[in-house]
Coordinates of C-alpha atoms in Angstrom, one line a residue:
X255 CA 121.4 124.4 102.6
X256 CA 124.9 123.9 101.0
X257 CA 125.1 123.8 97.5
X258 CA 127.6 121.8 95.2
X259 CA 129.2 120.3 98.8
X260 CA 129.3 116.8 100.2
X261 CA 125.4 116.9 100.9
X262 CA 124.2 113.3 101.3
X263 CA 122.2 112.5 98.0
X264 CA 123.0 116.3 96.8
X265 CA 124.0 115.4 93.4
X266 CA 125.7 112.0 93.7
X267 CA 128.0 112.1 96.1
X268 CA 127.8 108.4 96.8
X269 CA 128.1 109.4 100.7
X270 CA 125.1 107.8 103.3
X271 CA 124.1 108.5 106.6
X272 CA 123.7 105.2 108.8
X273 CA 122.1 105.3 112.5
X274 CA 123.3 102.5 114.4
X275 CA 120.9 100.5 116.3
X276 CA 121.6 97.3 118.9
X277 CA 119.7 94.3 119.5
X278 CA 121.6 91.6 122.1
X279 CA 125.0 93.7 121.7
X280 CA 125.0 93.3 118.0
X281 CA 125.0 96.6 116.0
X282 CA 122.7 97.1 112.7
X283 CA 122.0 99.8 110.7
X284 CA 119.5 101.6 108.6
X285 CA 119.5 105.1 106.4
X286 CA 119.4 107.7 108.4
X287 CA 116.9 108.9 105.4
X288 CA 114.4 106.7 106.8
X289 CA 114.2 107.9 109.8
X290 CA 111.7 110.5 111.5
X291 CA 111.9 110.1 114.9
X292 CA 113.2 107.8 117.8
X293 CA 111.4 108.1 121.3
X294 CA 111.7 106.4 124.3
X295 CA 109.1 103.0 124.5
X296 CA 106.4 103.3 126.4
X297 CA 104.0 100.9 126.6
X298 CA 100.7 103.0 127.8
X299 CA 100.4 103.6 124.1
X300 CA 100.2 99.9 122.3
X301 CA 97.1 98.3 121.3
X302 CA 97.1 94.5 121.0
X303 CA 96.2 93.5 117.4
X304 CA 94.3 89.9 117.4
X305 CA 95.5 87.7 114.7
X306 CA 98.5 90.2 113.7
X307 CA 101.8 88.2 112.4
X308 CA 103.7 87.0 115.4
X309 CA 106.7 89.8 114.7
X310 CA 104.2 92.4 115.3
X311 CA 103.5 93.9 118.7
X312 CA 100.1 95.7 118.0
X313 CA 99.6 99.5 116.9
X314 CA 101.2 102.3 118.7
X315 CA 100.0 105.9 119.4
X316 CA 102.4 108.3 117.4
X317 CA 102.2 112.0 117.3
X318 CA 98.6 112.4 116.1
X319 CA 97.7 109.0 114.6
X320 CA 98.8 105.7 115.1
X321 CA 101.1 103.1 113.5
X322 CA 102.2 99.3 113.2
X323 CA 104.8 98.8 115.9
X324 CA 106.7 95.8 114.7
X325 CA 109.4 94.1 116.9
X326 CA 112.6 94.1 115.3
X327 CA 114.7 91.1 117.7
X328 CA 111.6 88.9 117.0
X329 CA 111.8 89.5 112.6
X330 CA 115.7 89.2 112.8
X331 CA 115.4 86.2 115.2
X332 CA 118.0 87.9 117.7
X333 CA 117.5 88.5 121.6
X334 CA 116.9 92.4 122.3
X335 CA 119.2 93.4 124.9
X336 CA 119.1 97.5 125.3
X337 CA 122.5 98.6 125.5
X338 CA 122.2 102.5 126.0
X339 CA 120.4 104.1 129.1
X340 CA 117.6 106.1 127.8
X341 CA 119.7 109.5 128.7
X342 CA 122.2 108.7 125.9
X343 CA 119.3 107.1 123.8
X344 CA 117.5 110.2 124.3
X345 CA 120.7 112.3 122.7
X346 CA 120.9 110.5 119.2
X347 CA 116.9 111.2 119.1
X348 CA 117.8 115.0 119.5
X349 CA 119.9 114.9 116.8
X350 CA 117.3 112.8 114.6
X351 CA 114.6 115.2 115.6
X352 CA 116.9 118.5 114.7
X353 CA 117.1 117.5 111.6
X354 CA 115.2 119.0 108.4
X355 CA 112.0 117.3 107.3
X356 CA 114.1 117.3 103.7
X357 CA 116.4 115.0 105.1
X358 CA 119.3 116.6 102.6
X359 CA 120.3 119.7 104.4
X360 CA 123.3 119.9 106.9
X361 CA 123.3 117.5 109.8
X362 CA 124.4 119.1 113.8
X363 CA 127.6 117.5 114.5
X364 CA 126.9 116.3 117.6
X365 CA 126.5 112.4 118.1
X366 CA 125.6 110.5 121.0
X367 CA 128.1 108.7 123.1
X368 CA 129.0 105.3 122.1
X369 CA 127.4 101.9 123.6
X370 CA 129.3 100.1 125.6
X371 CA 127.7 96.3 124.4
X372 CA 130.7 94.4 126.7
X373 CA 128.9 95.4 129.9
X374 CA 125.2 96.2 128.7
X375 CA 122.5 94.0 130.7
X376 CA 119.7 93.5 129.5
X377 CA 116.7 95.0 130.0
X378 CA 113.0 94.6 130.3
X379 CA 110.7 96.2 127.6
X380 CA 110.1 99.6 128.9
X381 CA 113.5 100.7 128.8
X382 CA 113.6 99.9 125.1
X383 CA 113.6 102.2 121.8
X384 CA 111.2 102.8 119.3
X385 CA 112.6 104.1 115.8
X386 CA 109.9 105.6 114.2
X387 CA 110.6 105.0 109.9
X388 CA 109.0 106.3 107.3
X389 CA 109.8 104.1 103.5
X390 CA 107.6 102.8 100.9
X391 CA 105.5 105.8 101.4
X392 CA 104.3 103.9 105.1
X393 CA 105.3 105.1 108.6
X394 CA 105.8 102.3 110.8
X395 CA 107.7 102.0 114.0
X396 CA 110.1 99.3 115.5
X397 CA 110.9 98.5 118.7
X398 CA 115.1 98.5 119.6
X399 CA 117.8 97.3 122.5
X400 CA 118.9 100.5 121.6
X401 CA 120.9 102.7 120.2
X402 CA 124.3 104.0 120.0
X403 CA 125.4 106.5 116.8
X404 CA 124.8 107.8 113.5
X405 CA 128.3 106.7 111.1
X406 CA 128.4 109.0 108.0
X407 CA 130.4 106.9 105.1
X408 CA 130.6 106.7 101.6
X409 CA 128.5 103.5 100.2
X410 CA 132.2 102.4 99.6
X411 CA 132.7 100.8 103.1
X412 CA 129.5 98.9 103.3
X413 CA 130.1 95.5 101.4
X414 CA 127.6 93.2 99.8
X415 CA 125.7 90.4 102.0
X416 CA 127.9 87.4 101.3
X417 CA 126.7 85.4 98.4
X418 CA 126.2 82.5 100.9
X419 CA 123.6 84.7 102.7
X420 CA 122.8 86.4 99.9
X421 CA 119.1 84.2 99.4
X422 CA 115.9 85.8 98.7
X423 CA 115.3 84.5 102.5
X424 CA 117.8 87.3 103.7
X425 CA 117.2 90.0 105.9
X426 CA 120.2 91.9 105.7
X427 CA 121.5 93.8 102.5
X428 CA 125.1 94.8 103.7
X429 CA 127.5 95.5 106.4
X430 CA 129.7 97.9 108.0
X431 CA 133.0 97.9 110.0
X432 CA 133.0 100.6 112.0
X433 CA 135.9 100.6 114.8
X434 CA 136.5 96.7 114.2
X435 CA 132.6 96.3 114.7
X436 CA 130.3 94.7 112.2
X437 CA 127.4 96.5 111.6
X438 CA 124.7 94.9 109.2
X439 CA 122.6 96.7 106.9
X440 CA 118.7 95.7 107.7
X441 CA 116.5 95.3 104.5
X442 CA 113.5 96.9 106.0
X443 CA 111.5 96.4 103.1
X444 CA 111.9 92.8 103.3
X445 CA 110.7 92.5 106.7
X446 CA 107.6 94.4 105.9
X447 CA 106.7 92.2 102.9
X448 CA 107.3 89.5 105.1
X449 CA 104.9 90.6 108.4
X450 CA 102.4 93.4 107.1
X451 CA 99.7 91.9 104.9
X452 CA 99.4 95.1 102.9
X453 CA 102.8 95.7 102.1
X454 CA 102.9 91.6 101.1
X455 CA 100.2 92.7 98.5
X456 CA 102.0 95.1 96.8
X457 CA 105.0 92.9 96.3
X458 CA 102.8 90.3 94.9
X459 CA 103.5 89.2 91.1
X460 CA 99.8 89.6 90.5
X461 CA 99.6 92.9 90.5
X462 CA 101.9 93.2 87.1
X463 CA 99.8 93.1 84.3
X464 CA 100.4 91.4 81.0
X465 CA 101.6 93.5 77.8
X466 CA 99.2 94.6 75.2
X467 CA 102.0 95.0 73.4
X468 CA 104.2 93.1 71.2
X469 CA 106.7 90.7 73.3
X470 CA 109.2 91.4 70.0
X471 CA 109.8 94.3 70.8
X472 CA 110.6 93.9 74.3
X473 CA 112.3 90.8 74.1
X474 CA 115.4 92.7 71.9
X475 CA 115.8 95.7 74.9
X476 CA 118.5 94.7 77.5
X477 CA 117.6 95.8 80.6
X478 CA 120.1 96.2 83.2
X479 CA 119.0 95.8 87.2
X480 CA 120.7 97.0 90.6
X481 CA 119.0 96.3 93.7
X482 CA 120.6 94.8 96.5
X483 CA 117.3 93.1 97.5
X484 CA 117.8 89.6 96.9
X485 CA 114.0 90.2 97.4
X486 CA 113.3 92.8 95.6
X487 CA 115.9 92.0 92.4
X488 CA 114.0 88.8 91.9
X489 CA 110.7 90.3 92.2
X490 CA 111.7 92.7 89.8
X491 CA 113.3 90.2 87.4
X492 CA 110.1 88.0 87.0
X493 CA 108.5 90.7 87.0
X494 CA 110.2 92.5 83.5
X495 CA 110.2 88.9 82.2
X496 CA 106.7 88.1 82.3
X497 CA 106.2 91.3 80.6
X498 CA 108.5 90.6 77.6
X499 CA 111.7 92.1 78.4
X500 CA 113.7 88.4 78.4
X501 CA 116.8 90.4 78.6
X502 CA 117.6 91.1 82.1
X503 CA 121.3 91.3 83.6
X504 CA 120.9 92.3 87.5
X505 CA 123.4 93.2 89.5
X506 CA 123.7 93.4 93.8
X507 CA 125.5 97.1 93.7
X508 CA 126.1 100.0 91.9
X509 CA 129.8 99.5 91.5
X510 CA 128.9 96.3 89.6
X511 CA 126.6 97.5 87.4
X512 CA 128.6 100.7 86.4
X513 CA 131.3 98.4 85.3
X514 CA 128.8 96.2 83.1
X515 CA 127.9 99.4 81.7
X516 CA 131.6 100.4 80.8
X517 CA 132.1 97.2 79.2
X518 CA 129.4 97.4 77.2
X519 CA 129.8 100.1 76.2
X520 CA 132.9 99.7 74.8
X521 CA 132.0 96.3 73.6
X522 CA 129.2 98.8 71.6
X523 CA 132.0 101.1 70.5
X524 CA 134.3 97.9 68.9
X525 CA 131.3 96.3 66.7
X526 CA 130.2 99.8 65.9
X527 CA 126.7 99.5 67.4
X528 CA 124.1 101.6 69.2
X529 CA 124.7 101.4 73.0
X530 CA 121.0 100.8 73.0
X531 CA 121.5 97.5 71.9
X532 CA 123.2 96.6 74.8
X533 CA 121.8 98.9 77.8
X534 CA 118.4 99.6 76.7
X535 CA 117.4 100.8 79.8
X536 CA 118.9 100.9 83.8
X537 CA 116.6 100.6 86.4
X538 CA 118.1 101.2 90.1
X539 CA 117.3 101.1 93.7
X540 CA 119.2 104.3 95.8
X541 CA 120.4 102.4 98.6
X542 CA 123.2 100.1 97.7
X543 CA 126.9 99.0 98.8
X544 CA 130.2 100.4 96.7
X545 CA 128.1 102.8 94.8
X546 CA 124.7 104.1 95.5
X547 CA 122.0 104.8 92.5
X548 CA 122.5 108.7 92.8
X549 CA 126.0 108.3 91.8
X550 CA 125.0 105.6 89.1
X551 CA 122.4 107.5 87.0
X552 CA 125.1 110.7 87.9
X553 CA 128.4 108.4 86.2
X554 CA 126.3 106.5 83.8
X555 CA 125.0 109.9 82.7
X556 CA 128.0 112.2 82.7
X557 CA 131.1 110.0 83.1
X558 CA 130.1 107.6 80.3
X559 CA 128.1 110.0 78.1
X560 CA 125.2 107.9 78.2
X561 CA 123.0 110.5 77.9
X562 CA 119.8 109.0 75.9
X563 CA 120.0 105.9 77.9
X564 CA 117.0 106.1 80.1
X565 CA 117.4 105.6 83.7
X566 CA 114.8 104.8 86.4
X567 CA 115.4 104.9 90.0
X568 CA 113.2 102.8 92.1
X569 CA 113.5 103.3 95.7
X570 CA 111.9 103.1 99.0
X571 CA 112.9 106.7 100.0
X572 CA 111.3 108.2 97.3
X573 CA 109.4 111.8 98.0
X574 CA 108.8 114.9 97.3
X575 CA 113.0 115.9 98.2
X576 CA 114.4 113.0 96.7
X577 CA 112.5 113.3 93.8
X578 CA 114.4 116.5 93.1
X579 CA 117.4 114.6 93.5
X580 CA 116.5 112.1 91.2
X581 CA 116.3 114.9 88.8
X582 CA 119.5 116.4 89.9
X583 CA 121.5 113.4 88.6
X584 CA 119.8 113.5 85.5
X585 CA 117.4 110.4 85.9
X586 CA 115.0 109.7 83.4
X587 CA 112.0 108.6 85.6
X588 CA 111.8 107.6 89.2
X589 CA 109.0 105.4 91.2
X590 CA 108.4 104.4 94.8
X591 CA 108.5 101.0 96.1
X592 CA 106.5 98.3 95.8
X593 CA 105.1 99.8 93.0
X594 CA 105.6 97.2 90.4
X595 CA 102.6 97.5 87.9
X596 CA 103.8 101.3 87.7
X597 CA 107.4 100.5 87.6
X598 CA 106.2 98.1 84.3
X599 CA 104.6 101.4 82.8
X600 CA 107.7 103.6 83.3
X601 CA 110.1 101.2 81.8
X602 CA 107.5 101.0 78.9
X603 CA 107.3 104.3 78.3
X604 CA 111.3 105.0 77.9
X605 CA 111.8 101.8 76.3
X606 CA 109.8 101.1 73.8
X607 CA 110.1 104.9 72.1
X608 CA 113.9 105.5 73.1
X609 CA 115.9 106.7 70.6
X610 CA 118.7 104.0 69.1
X611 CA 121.8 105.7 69.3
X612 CA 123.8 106.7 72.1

């Protein structure tokens, strides 16, 4: 593996990998970081699941154990259409399937040859795709048109979901224009709290647990939020609010939040105050438009100075790799979604012993 080069979540590089996907000749997209494998559907291996949620097809034989096989045109309310022949389909799997389990070392530059959605007809279900993800420590598969490329961009050229979309209802997070095409950014984690009962749980307020603690305490220590989640960023709101932290500004991007930071800090600087009382703590998802949360713990951390401001990353992708990474970029703690009660602890444990100067 390279070292010190433009290795996606390396140190901060603010660069993802996106696999494009179609469903009716529309083009979405997920992190490439999510994905372990894409194979050709084949039906011979589904099992019918009585009383499942209507967007899911049933379980589906995978490698040496089974998982949920949801279908993806049914949760995003779109027609599937596939769009590549499963020779061209069966090319961008290659390159998934060449890649290291790490996910972080360098890619084969190879890329399969792009869908032509003007004159794609649709399809019945066997010539579809199944892309095989692995997030929120979970592998689940779901069922594609298609698919046509992997894009790799700098978190730069994928823009927020309007603010008229952007509802706690949404299922998209971003998009992306790739060659005067829109691509939208799929919140996969909202579509898995929304259809698997077990994932629905985890996401459930109930699970946070009350402080022992006194609420003063909290309710002084400013706690800055990014998550591009409408989903997730309210969850996580309530969520440090019912435990005493009343101070919560939350922000859909990195970019965003960095320059919250900047002004506060020299808002901090001005009145001659401890940073601390205005960025207590910064807790970030990875995956975000304008500015990921590698390069935000990274920037907050080196670019700013903010060295004893404590800085917990809480992201779907985390494992054993991108833990490491966290690490890298010099973050202060880092949990896997939907972890919540945990995520409680960790911001506990920097908070409420941090040191109160910058």
């Amino acid at each position: 593996m390279r070292d010190q080069e433009g290795i996606l979540l390396e140190s901060g590089t603010n660069e993802v990998e996106v696999l494009e996907f179609q469903l009716a000749g529309q083009g979405f997209g997920v992190n490439v970081l999510k994905v372990q494998a894409i194979e050709q559907f084949d039906i011979a291996k589904v099992t019918e699941i009585q009383l499942a949620h209507e967007s899911v097809i049933g379980t589906y034989n995978y490698r040496d154990g089974v998982i949920t096989l949801v279908d993806l045109s049914h949760a995003l309310a779109v027609e599937a259409a596939a769009v590549l022949p499963p020779e061209d389909a069966a090319a961008v799997a290659a390159v998934v399937e060449a890649m290291p389990t790490d996910r972080t070392a360098e890619r084969p530059a190879q890329e399969a040859p792009a869908a032509d959605a003007a004159g794609a007809k649709p399809e019945d279900i066997e010539t579809r795709i199944v892309l095989v993800l692995e997030f929120n420590e979970q592998t689940t598969g779901f069922l594609v048109g298609g698919v046509n490329r992997i894009h790799r961009v700098s978190w730069n050229a994928i823009s927020p979901i309007s603010p008229y979309l952007a509802s706690a209802q949404t299922k998209f997070t971003g998009s992306l224009n790739i060659e005067k095409r829109e691509i939208l950014m799929v919140d996969m984690e909202r579509i898995l709290a929304d259809i698997i009962p077990s994932t629905g749980d985890a996401y459930s307020l109930d699970r946070a647990h009350e402080s022992s603690r006194a609420g003063a305490s909290r309710a002084d220590i400013p706690i800055l939020l990014a998550e591009d989640s409408p989903t997730i960023r309210s969850i996580v709101t309530a969520l440090l609010n019912r435990g005493g932290y009343e101070i919560v500004h939350a922000f859909d991007n990195g970019q965003s939040c960095f320059e919250a930071i900047q002004g506060f800090k020299q808002q901090a600087e001005k009145e001659g105050r401890p940073i601390h009382d205005f960025v207590g703590a910064l807790v970030s998802d990875i995956e975000m438009p304008l500015m990921d949360g590698m390069t935000l713990c990274r920037r907050t951390k080196n670019d700013l100075g903010l060295r004893s401001t404590p800085v917990i990353l809480f992201s779907s992708l985390i494992n054993e790799q991108i833990a490491r990474k966290c690490e890298s970029v010099g973050a202060d703690g880092y949990i896997s979604k939907p972890k919540f009660s945990d995520l409680m602890d960790l911001v506990d444990k920097h908070c409420l012993t941090q040191p109160t100067t910058a």
